[in-house]
Coordinates of C-alpha atoms in Angstrom, one line a residue:
Chain A
M1 CA 61.1 131.8 129.0
Q2 CA 64.0 130.9 131.3
E3 CA 61.8 128.2 132.9
L4 CA 61.2 126.7 129.4
I5 CA 64.9 126.9 128.6
N6 CA 65.8 125.0 131.7
T7 CA 63.2 122.4 131.1
L8 CA 64.4 122.0 127.5
K9 CA 68.0 121.4 128.7
Q10 CA 66.7 118.6 131.0
Q11 CA 64.7 117.1 128.2
I12 CA 67.6 117.3 125.7
V13 CA 70.0 115.5 128.0
E14 CA 67.4 112.8 128.7
Q15 CA 66.1 112.3 125.1
L16 CA 69.6 112.4 123.6
N17 CA 71.3 110.3 126.3
L18 CA 73.9 112.9 127.0
K19 CA 75.1 111.2 130.2
H20 CA 78.4 113.1 130.1
I21 CA 76.7 116.5 130.4
K22 CA 74.6 118.1 133.1
P23 CA 71.6 120.2 131.9
E24 CA 73.0 123.3 133.6
E25 CA 76.2 123.0 131.7
I26 CA 74.5 123.7 128.4
G27 CA 74.6 127.4 127.7
D28 CA 71.4 129.2 126.7
D29 CA 73.1 130.5 123.5
Q30 CA 75.5 127.6 122.9
P31 CA 75.3 126.1 119.5
L32 CA 73.8 122.6 119.8
F33 CA 75.4 121.1 116.7
V34 CA 79.0 120.6 115.4
D35 CA 81.4 122.8 117.3
G36 CA 78.9 123.5 120.1
L37 CA 77.4 120.7 121.9
G38 CA 78.4 118.3 119.1
L39 CA 75.0 116.9 118.2
D40 CA 74.6 115.0 115.0
S41 CA 71.9 114.3 112.4
I42 CA 70.3 111.5 114.4
D43 CA 70.1 113.9 117.4
A44 CA 68.3 116.4 115.1
L45 CA 65.7 113.7 114.4
E46 CA 65.4 113.0 118.1
L47 CA 64.8 116.8 118.7
I48 CA 62.0 116.7 116.1
V49 CA 60.5 113.8 118.0
L50 CA 60.9 115.7 121.2
L51 CA 59.1 118.7 119.8
Q52 CA 56.2 116.5 118.6
Q53 CA 56.0 114.4 121.8
K54 CA 56.4 117.0 124.5
Y55 CA 55.0 120.1 122.8
G56 CA 52.7 118.9 120.1
I57 CA 54.6 120.9 117.5
K58 CA 55.4 119.5 114.1
L59 CA 58.3 121.1 112.2
A60 CA 56.4 121.8 109.0
N61 CA 59.4 123.1 107.0
P62 CA 62.6 121.0 107.5
E63 CA 64.6 123.9 106.2
E64 CA 63.8 125.7 109.4
G65 CA 65.7 123.1 111.4
P66 CA 69.1 124.7 111.5
K67 CA 67.5 128.0 112.8
V68 CA 65.1 126.4 115.2
F69 CA 67.7 124.0 116.7
H70 CA 70.6 126.4 116.7
T71 CA 70.5 127.0 120.4
V72 CA 68.3 126.1 123.4
R73 CA 67.1 129.7 123.4
A74 CA 66.1 129.5 119.7
L75 CA 64.2 126.3 120.4
A76 CA 62.4 127.9 123.3
E77 CA 61.4 130.9 121.3
F78 CA 60.1 128.6 118.5
I79 CA 58.1 126.6 120.9
T80 CA 56.7 129.8 122.6
A81 CA 55.8 131.3 119.2
N82 CA 54.1 128.1 117.9
Q83 CA 52.2 127.2 121.0
K84 CA 50.5 130.6 121.1
K85 CA 49.1 130.1 117.7
Chain B
M1 CA 98.4 80.4 96.5
S2 CA 101.1 82.2 98.6
S3 CA 104.7 81.1 98.2
S4 CA 106.7 79.4 100.9
S5 CA 108.4 82.7 101.7
A6 CA 105.1 84.5 102.3
S7 CA 104.2 85.5 105.8
L8 CA 101.4 83.8 107.8
P9 CA 98.6 85.2 109.9
T10 CA 99.9 85.7 113.4
F11 CA 97.7 85.8 116.5
V12 CA 98.7 88.9 118.6
A13 CA 96.2 89.5 121.4
S14 CA 92.8 88.7 122.9
C15 CA 90.2 90.4 125.0
F16 CA 87.2 88.8 126.8
I17 CA 84.2 90.6 128.5
H18 CA 81.9 88.2 130.1
Q19 CA 80.1 87.8 133.5
G20 CA 81.3 91.0 135.0
K21 CA 84.9 90.3 134.0
L22 CA 87.5 91.9 131.7
V23 CA 90.3 89.6 130.7
V24 CA 93.1 90.9 128.4
N25 CA 95.7 88.6 127.1
G26 CA 94.8 86.0 129.7
N27 CA 95.0 88.5 132.7
V28 CA 92.0 89.6 134.7
V29 CA 92.1 93.4 134.3
F30 CA 88.8 94.2 136.0
S31 CA 85.8 92.5 137.6
S32 CA 82.6 93.9 139.0
K33 CA 79.3 92.7 140.4
A34 CA 77.4 95.7 139.1
P35 CA 74.4 95.3 136.8
V36 CA 75.2 95.2 133.1
E37 CA 74.6 98.9 132.3
S38 CA 76.7 100.0 135.2
F39 CA 79.4 97.5 134.5
F40 CA 79.7 98.8 130.9
T41 CA 80.0 102.3 132.2
E42 CA 82.7 101.2 134.7
L43 CA 84.6 99.7 131.8
Y44 CA 84.2 102.8 129.7
I45 CA 85.6 105.0 132.5
L46 CA 88.4 102.5 133.0
S47 CA 89.3 102.6 129.3
G48 CA 90.0 106.3 129.6
A49 CA 88.3 106.8 126.3
N50 CA 86.9 110.3 125.8
Y51 CA 84.1 109.4 123.4
P52 CA 80.7 110.6 124.5
K53 CA 79.0 108.8 121.7
F54 CA 79.5 105.7 123.8
Y55 CA 76.5 106.7 125.9
K56 CA 74.2 106.8 122.8
M57 CA 75.1 103.3 121.6
D58 CA 72.9 100.3 122.2
A59 CA 74.3 97.7 124.7
Q60 CA 75.6 95.4 121.9
S61 CA 77.6 98.2 120.3
Q62 CA 78.8 99.4 123.7
L63 CA 80.1 95.8 124.4
A64 CA 81.9 95.6 120.9
F65 CA 83.3 99.1 121.5
L66 CA 84.7 98.3 124.9
C67 CA 86.1 94.9 123.9
A68 CA 87.9 96.6 120.9
E69 CA 89.1 99.4 123.1
F70 CA 90.9 97.1 125.5
L71 CA 92.1 94.8 122.8
L72 CA 93.8 97.6 120.9
K73 CA 94.8 99.8 123.9
D74 CA 98.3 98.3 124.2
N75 CA 98.5 96.5 120.9
T76 CA 99.2 98.9 118.0
V77 CA 100.4 97.7 114.7
K78 CA 102.9 100.1 113.2
D79 CA 102.8 101.7 109.7
T80 CA 99.5 100.2 108.7
S81 CA 97.1 101.9 106.4
P82 CA 93.5 102.3 107.6
F83 CA 92.5 100.3 104.5
D84 CA 94.5 97.4 105.8
W85 CA 92.4 97.0 109.0
S86 CA 89.5 94.6 108.7
V87 CA 86.8 93.6 111.2
V88 CA 85.0 90.2 111.3
L89 CA 82.4 89.5 114.0
S90 CA 79.8 87.0 114.6
C91 CA 76.9 86.8 117.1
A92 CA 73.9 84.7 117.8
N93 CA 71.1 87.1 118.5
S94 CA 71.7 89.6 115.8
S95 CA 70.3 93.0 117.0
N96 CA 67.2 91.4 118.6
D97 CA 67.7 93.0 122.0
T98 CA 67.5 96.5 120.4
D99 CA 64.9 95.4 117.9
I100 CA 62.5 94.4 120.7
K101 CA 63.2 97.6 122.7
Y102 CA 62.7 99.8 119.6
W103 CA 59.4 98.0 118.8
E104 CA 58.1 98.4 122.3
N105 CA 58.9 102.2 122.3
A106 CA 57.8 102.7 118.7
R107 CA 54.2 102.2 119.7
Q108 CA 54.4 105.6 121.6
A109 CA 57.1 107.4 119.7
P110 CA 59.7 105.8 117.4
S111 CA 63.2 106.8 118.4
P112 CA 65.6 107.5 115.5
A113 CA 68.5 107.0 117.8
A114 CA 67.3 103.5 118.7
F115 CA 66.4 102.6 115.1
V116 CA 69.9 103.1 113.9
Y117 CA 71.0 100.2 116.1
T118 CA 68.5 97.7 114.7
L119 CA 71.2 96.0 112.6
P120 CA 73.9 93.8 114.1
N121 CA 76.6 95.2 111.7
V122 CA 76.3 98.6 113.3
M123 CA 78.6 97.4 116.1
L124 CA 81.3 96.9 113.4
G125 CA 80.7 100.4 112.2
E126 CA 81.2 101.8 115.7
I127 CA 84.6 100.1 116.0
C128 CA 85.6 101.3 112.5
I129 CA 84.6 104.9 113.2
R130 CA 86.3 104.9 116.6
H131 CA 89.6 103.5 115.2
G132 CA 89.5 104.9 111.7
F133 CA 89.4 101.5 110.0
K134 CA 88.5 101.6 106.4
G135 CA 89.1 98.0 105.3
E136 CA 86.7 95.1 104.8
N137 CA 84.2 94.2 107.5
S138 CA 81.7 91.4 107.8
C139 CA 79.2 90.3 110.4
F140 CA 77.9 86.6 110.6
I141 CA 75.1 85.1 112.6
F142 CA 75.7 81.7 114.1
N143 CA 74.1 79.8 117.0
T144 CA 77.6 79.5 118.6
F145 CA 81.0 80.7 117.8
D146 CA 82.3 78.7 114.8
T147 CA 86.0 78.7 115.3
A148 CA 86.9 76.8 112.0
F149 CA 84.7 79.2 109.9
Q150 CA 86.1 82.3 111.4
V151 CA 89.8 81.3 111.3
N152 CA 89.4 80.2 107.7
Y153 CA 87.6 83.5 106.8
V154 CA 90.1 85.7 108.6
N155 CA 93.2 83.9 107.2
S156 CA 91.8 84.2 103.7
L157 CA 91.2 87.9 104.3
L158 CA 94.7 88.3 105.6
E159 CA 96.2 86.6 102.6
K160 CA 94.8 89.0 100.1
R161 CA 92.7 91.9 101.3
A162 CA 94.0 93.1 104.7
K163 CA 97.0 93.1 106.9
V164 CA 95.3 93.3 110.3
C165 CA 92.0 91.8 111.5
V166 CA 90.0 92.5 114.7
H167 CA 87.7 89.5 114.9
G168 CA 85.6 87.4 117.2
W169 CA 82.2 87.2 118.9
V170 CA 80.0 89.9 120.4
N171 CA 76.5 88.9 121.6
F172 CA 74.0 90.8 123.8
F173 CA 70.5 89.7 124.5
K174 CA 68.3 90.5 127.5
E175 CA 71.2 91.3 129.9
E176 CA 73.1 88.1 128.9
Y177 CA 76.3 89.0 127.1
A178 CA 79.6 87.7 125.9
A179 CA 82.4 89.2 123.9
F180 CA 85.7 88.0 122.8
L181 CA 87.9 89.7 120.3
F182 CA 91.2 88.7 118.8
L183 CA 93.9 90.7 117.0
T184 CA 95.5 88.9 114.1
V185 CA 98.1 90.3 111.8
N186 CA 99.8 89.3 108.6
N187 CA 102.4 91.9 107.8
G188 CA 105.6 89.8 107.8
E189 CA 106.9 91.7 110.8
T190 CA 104.6 91.1 113.8
E191 CA 105.6 88.2 116.0
G192 CA 103.3 85.7 117.6
E193 CA 101.8 82.3 117.3
L194 CA 100.3 81.0 114.0
H195 CA 96.6 81.9 113.8
S196 CA 94.8 78.5 113.8
P197 CA 91.6 76.9 115.0
E198 CA 93.6 75.1 117.6
L199 CA 95.1 78.3 119.0
I200 CA 91.7 80.1 119.1
N201 CA 90.0 77.1 120.8
K202 CA 92.9 76.9 123.3
T203 CA 92.6 80.7 124.0
I204 CA 88.8 80.3 124.6
S205 CA 89.4 77.2 126.8
N206 CA 92.0 79.1 128.9
Y207 CA 89.6 81.9 129.4
A208 CA 86.9 79.5 130.6
G209 CA 89.4 78.3 133.2
I210 CA 90.0 81.7 134.7
D211 CA 88.3 82.3 138.0

Protein backbone atom coordinates (compact mmCIF):
# COMPACT_ATOMS: atom_id res chain seq x y z
CA MET A 1 0.00 0.00 0.00
CA GLN A 2 2.75 2.47 0.98
CA GLU A 3 4.52 1.89 -2.34
CA LEU A 4 1.31 2.72 -4.22
CA ILE A 5 0.78 5.81 -2.07
CA ASN A 6 4.29 7.06 -2.87
CA THR A 7 3.81 6.35 -6.58
CA LEU A 8 0.50 8.21 -6.55
CA LYS A 9 2.09 11.27 -4.95
CA GLN A 10 4.67 11.32 -7.74
CA GLN A 11 1.99 10.93 -10.40
CA ILE A 12 -0.24 13.62 -8.87
CA VAL A 13 2.61 16.15 -8.83
CA GLU A 14 3.45 15.35 -12.46
CA GLN A 15 -0.09 15.16 -13.82
CA LEU A 16 -1.30 18.30 -12.05
CA ASN A 17 1.86 20.35 -12.65
CA LEU A 18 2.38 20.99 -8.95
CA LYS A 19 5.89 22.31 -9.42
CA HIS A 20 5.85 24.10 -6.07
CA ILE A 21 5.38 20.83 -4.15
CA LYS A 22 7.62 17.80 -3.73
CA PRO A 23 5.80 14.44 -3.71
CA GLU A 24 7.11 13.62 -0.24
CA GLU A 25 5.57 16.84 1.11
CA ILE A 26 2.06 15.51 0.48
CA GLY A 27 0.72 13.78 3.58
CA ASP A 28 -0.86 10.35 3.20
CA ASP A 29 -3.99 11.60 4.95
CA GLN A 30 -3.84 15.25 3.88
CA PRO A 31 -7.06 16.38 2.15
CA LEU A 32 -6.33 16.98 -1.53
CA PHE A 33 -8.95 19.66 -2.14
CA VAL A 34 -9.82 23.09 -0.73
CA ASP A 35 -8.01 23.59 2.58
CA GLY A 36 -5.61 20.70 2.09
CA LEU A 37 -3.51 20.64 -1.04
CA GLY A 38 -5.81 23.22 -2.63
CA LEU A 39 -6.75 21.30 -5.76
CA ASP A 40 -9.71 22.53 -7.84
CA SER A 41 -12.39 21.08 -10.12
CA ILE A 42 -10.06 20.88 -13.14
CA ASP A 43 -7.60 18.95 -11.01
CA ALA A 44 -10.40 16.54 -10.14
CA LEU A 45 -10.91 15.88 -13.86
CA GLU A 46 -7.17 15.33 -14.25
CA LEU A 47 -7.27 12.78 -11.43
CA ILE A 48 -10.08 10.94 -13.21
CA VAL A 49 -7.90 10.87 -16.36
CA LEU A 50 -4.97 9.64 -14.25
CA LEU A 51 -7.08 6.79 -12.85
CA GLN A 52 -8.09 5.71 -16.35
CA GLN A 53 -4.69 6.20 -17.95
CA LYS A 54 -2.40 4.67 -15.34
CA TYR A 55 -4.67 2.14 -13.64
CA GLY A 56 -7.38 1.38 -16.19
CA ILE A 57 -10.10 2.29 -13.70
CA LYS A 58 -13.13 4.31 -14.69
CA LEU A 59 -14.97 6.16 -11.98
CA ALA A 60 -18.43 4.76 -12.70
CA ASN A 61 -20.24 6.88 -10.14
CA PRO A 62 -19.15 10.56 -10.10
CA GLU A 63 -20.74 10.94 -6.66
CA GLU A 64 -17.96 8.72 -5.33
CA GLY A 65 -15.41 11.38 -6.35
CA PRO A 66 -15.19 13.35 -3.08
CA LYS A 67 -14.63 10.11 -1.12
CA VAL A 68 -12.21 8.52 -3.61
CA PHE A 69 -10.13 11.68 -4.03
CA HIS A 70 -10.27 12.83 -0.42
CA THR A 71 -6.68 11.84 0.36
CA VAL A 72 -3.86 9.94 -1.35
CA ARG A 73 -4.52 7.02 1.00
CA ALA A 74 -8.22 6.96 0.03
CA LEU A 75 -7.23 6.98 -3.64
CA ALA A 76 -4.73 4.15 -3.10
CA GLU A 77 -7.37 2.10 -1.29
CA PHE A 78 -9.85 2.67 -4.11
CA ILE A 79 -7.29 1.58 -6.71
CA THR A 80 -6.34 -1.51 -4.72
CA ALA A 81 -9.98 -2.50 -4.22
CA ASN A 82 -10.91 -2.01 -7.87
CA GLN A 83 -7.84 -3.60 -9.41
CA LYS A 84 -8.46 -6.81 -7.49
CA LYS A 85 -11.90 -7.20 -9.04
CA MET B 1 -19.90 63.70 -25.23
CA SER B 2 -17.94 64.65 -22.15
CA SER B 3 -17.85 68.27 -21.08
CA SER B 4 -14.69 70.38 -21.16
CA SER B 5 -14.24 69.88 -17.41
CA ALA B 6 -14.33 66.08 -17.71
CA SER B 7 -11.07 64.25 -17.05
CA LEU B 8 -9.15 62.53 -19.82
CA PRO B 9 -7.57 59.06 -19.98
CA THR B 10 -4.07 59.24 -18.56
CA PHE B 11 -1.22 56.89 -19.38
CA VAL B 12 0.43 55.72 -16.16
CA ALA B 13 2.79 52.81 -16.72
CA SER B 14 4.15 50.23 -19.14
CA CYS B 15 5.68 46.77 -18.97
CA PHE B 16 7.38 44.81 -21.76
CA ILE B 17 8.46 41.16 -21.76
CA HIS B 18 10.27 40.17 -24.92
CA GLN B 19 13.43 38.33 -25.97
CA GLY B 20 14.51 37.42 -22.46
CA LYS B 21 14.03 40.94 -21.13
CA LEU B 22 11.69 42.57 -18.62
CA VAL B 23 11.33 46.33 -19.03
CA VAL B 24 9.11 48.32 -16.66
CA ASN B 25 8.49 52.01 -17.31
CA GLY B 26 11.44 52.13 -19.70
CA ASN B 27 13.91 50.51 -17.29
CA VAL B 28 15.42 47.08 -17.83
CA VAL B 29 14.52 45.24 -14.63
CA PHE B 30 15.73 41.76 -15.54
CA SER B 31 17.25 39.90 -18.46
CA SER B 32 18.07 36.26 -19.01
CA LYS B 33 19.31 33.92 -21.70
CA ALA B 34 17.41 30.97 -20.27
CA PRO B 35 14.96 29.03 -22.48
CA VAL B 36 11.42 30.41 -22.48
CA GLU B 37 9.95 28.13 -19.81
CA SER B 38 12.85 28.76 -17.43
CA PHE B 39 12.77 32.49 -18.17
CA PHE B 40 9.10 32.66 -17.21
CA THR B 41 9.84 30.75 -14.01
CA GLU B 42 12.69 33.17 -13.22
CA LEU B 43 10.28 36.08 -13.69
CA TYR B 44 7.67 34.41 -11.49
CA ILE B 45 10.21 34.00 -8.69
CA LEU B 46 11.40 37.59 -9.20
CA SER B 47 7.83 38.85 -8.95
CA GLY B 48 7.53 37.43 -5.45
CA ALA B 49 4.00 36.26 -6.22
CA ASN B 50 2.87 33.34 -4.10
CA TYR B 51 0.45 31.96 -6.65
CA PRO B 52 0.97 28.22 -7.34
CA LYS B 53 -1.69 28.29 -10.05
CA PHE B 54 0.94 30.00 -12.20
CA TYR B 55 2.53 26.62 -12.84
CA LYS B 56 -0.72 25.21 -14.21
CA MET B 57 -1.23 27.97 -16.76
CA ASP B 58 -0.30 27.63 -20.40
CA ALA B 59 2.61 29.75 -21.66
CA GLN B 60 0.44 32.55 -23.01
CA SER B 61 -1.44 32.96 -19.73
CA GLN B 62 1.84 32.82 -17.82
CA LEU B 63 3.17 35.61 -20.04
CA ALA B 64 0.04 37.74 -19.51
CA PHE B 65 0.10 37.02 -15.76
CA LEU B 66 3.76 38.04 -15.43
CA CYS B 67 3.40 41.19 -17.50
CA ALA B 68 0.39 42.31 -15.42
CA GLU B 69 2.21 41.40 -12.23
CA PHE B 70 5.14 43.70 -12.96
CA LEU B 71 2.94 46.42 -14.47
CA LEU B 72 0.82 46.64 -11.32
CA LYS B 73 3.47 45.87 -8.70
CA ASP B 74 4.30 49.49 -7.95
CA ASN B 75 1.37 51.13 -9.68
CA THR B 76 -1.74 50.93 -7.58
CA VAL B 77 -4.77 53.13 -8.18
CA LYS B 78 -6.31 54.23 -4.89
CA ASP B 79 -9.98 53.90 -3.98
CA THR B 80 -11.03 52.09 -7.12
CA SER B 81 -13.82 49.54 -7.16
CA PRO B 82 -13.03 46.13 -8.72
CA PHE B 83 -15.86 46.91 -11.16
CA ASP B 84 -13.93 49.93 -12.46
CA TRP B 85 -10.96 47.82 -13.59
CA SER B 86 -11.08 46.68 -17.21
CA VAL B 87 -8.73 44.59 -19.34
CA VAL B 88 -8.30 44.87 -23.12
CA LEU B 89 -5.77 42.64 -24.86
CA SER B 90 -4.94 41.66 -28.38
CA CYS B 91 -2.79 38.97 -29.91
CA ALA B 92 -1.99 37.44 -33.30
CA ASN B 93 -1.95 33.70 -32.71
CA SER B 94 -4.98 33.35 -30.49
CA SER B 95 -4.49 30.20 -28.39
CA ASN B 96 -2.96 28.20 -31.27
CA ASP B 97 0.13 27.19 -29.33
CA THR B 98 -1.98 25.45 -26.69
CA ASP B 99 -4.54 24.25 -29.25
CA ILE B 100 -1.80 22.34 -31.08
CA LYS B 101 -0.31 20.88 -27.89
CA TYR B 102 -3.76 19.86 -26.67
CA TRP B 103 -4.63 18.20 -29.96
CA GLU B 104 -1.34 16.28 -30.07
CA ASN B 105 -1.84 14.95 -26.53
CA ALA B 106 -5.59 14.38 -26.92
CA ARG B 107 -4.89 11.46 -29.23
CA GLN B 108 -3.58 9.56 -26.21
CA ALA B 109 -5.46 11.14 -23.31
CA PRO B 110 -7.19 14.52 -23.44
CA SER B 111 -6.08 16.76 -20.61
CA PRO B 112 -8.85 18.87 -19.03
CA ALA B 113 -6.19 21.20 -17.61
CA ALA B 114 -4.82 21.87 -21.11
CA PHE B 115 -8.29 22.15 -22.64
CA VAL B 116 -9.28 25.10 -20.44
CA TYR B 117 -6.53 27.17 -22.06
CA THR B 118 -7.72 26.60 -25.62
CA LEU B 119 -9.25 30.08 -25.81
CA PRO B 120 -7.19 33.29 -25.94
CA ASN B 121 -9.44 35.21 -23.55
CA VAL B 122 -8.50 32.85 -20.72
CA MET B 123 -5.36 34.94 -20.20
CA LEU B 124 -7.59 37.92 -19.40
CA GLY B 125 -9.47 35.76 -16.92
CA GLU B 126 -6.23 34.82 -15.18
CA ILE B 127 -5.33 38.51 -14.77
CA CYS B 128 -8.82 39.33 -13.49
CA ILE B 129 -8.83 36.45 -11.01
CA ARG B 130 -5.37 37.31 -9.73
CA HIS B 131 -6.15 41.00 -9.17
CA GLY B 132 -9.87 40.75 -8.45
CA PHE B 133 -10.92 42.81 -11.46
CA LYS B 134 -14.62 42.61 -12.21
CA GLY B 135 -15.04 45.19 -14.95
CA GLU B 136 -15.31 44.74 -18.69
CA ASN B 137 -12.70 42.71 -20.54
CA SER B 138 -12.17 42.09 -24.23
CA CYS B 139 -9.72 40.15 -26.36
CA PHE B 140 -9.05 40.99 -30.03
CA ILE B 141 -7.11 39.11 -32.69
CA PHE B 142 -4.96 41.21 -35.04
CA ASN B 143 -1.98 40.35 -37.22
CA THR B 144 -0.01 43.08 -35.48
CA PHE B 145 -0.69 45.52 -32.68
CA ASP B 146 -3.20 48.10 -33.92
CA THR B 147 -2.41 51.16 -31.84
CA ALA B 148 -5.20 53.39 -33.18
CA PHE B 149 -7.86 50.74 -32.60
CA GLN B 150 -6.79 49.93 -29.07
CA VAL B 151 -6.32 53.53 -27.93
CA ASN B 152 -9.73 54.42 -29.32
CA TYR B 153 -11.36 51.38 -27.69
CA VAL B 154 -9.71 51.94 -24.32
CA ASN B 155 -10.46 55.66 -24.28
CA SER B 156 -14.12 54.97 -25.08
CA LEU B 157 -14.21 52.45 -22.26
CA LEU B 158 -12.65 54.93 -19.86
CA GLU B 159 -15.15 57.62 -20.76
CA LYS B 160 -18.16 55.55 -19.80
CA ARG B 161 -17.66 52.09 -18.38
CA ALA B 162 -14.41 51.95 -16.40
CA LYS B 163 -11.88 54.09 -14.56
CA VAL B 164 -8.81 51.94 -15.05
CA CYS B 165 -7.66 49.78 -17.94
CA VAL B 166 -4.87 47.24 -18.24
CA HIS B 167 -4.34 46.86 -21.96
CA GLY B 168 -1.88 45.90 -24.66
CA TRP B 169 -0.56 42.87 -26.50
CA VAL B 170 0.25 39.34 -25.34
CA ASN B 171 1.26 36.78 -27.93
CA PHE B 172 2.91 33.37 -27.60
CA PHE B 173 3.43 30.86 -30.36
CA LYS B 174 6.05 28.13 -30.66
CA GLU B 175 8.53 29.66 -28.21
CA GLU B 176 8.22 33.10 -29.84
CA TYR B 177 6.64 35.61 -27.51
CA ALA B 178 6.00 39.28 -26.93
CA ALA B 179 3.99 41.07 -24.30
CA PHE B 180 3.50 44.71 -23.55
CA LEU B 181 0.88 46.02 -21.18
CA PHE B 182 -0.09 49.56 -20.34
CA LEU B 183 -1.95 51.03 -17.39
CA THR B 184 -4.31 53.83 -18.31
CA VAL B 185 -6.52 55.64 -15.83
CA ASN B 186 -9.37 58.11 -16.02
CA ASN B 187 -10.38 59.02 -12.48
CA GLY B 188 -9.74 62.77 -12.49
CA GLU B 189 -6.90 62.37 -10.01
CA THR B 190 -4.10 60.28 -11.45
CA GLU B 191 -1.38 62.30 -13.10
CA GLY B 192 0.39 61.36 -16.31
CA GLU B 193 0.48 61.97 -20.03
CA LEU B 194 -2.64 61.96 -22.19
CA HIS B 195 -3.32 58.47 -23.52
CA SER B 196 -3.00 58.79 -27.29
CA PRO B 197 -1.84 56.71 -30.29
CA GLU B 198 1.24 58.93 -30.54
CA LEU B 199 2.21 58.26 -26.92
CA ILE B 200 1.70 54.50 -27.25
CA ASN B 201 3.71 54.39 -30.50
CA LYS B 202 6.46 56.44 -28.85
CA THR B 203 6.51 54.07 -25.85
CA ILE B 204 6.80 51.04 -28.12
CA SER B 205 9.53 52.75 -30.20
CA ASN B 206 11.47 53.65 -27.05
CA TYR B 207 11.28 50.02 -25.93
CA ALA B 208 12.61 48.86 -29.29
CA GLY B 209 15.62 51.12 -28.77
CA ILE B 210 16.56 49.59 -25.41
CA ASP B 211 19.59 47.29 -25.56
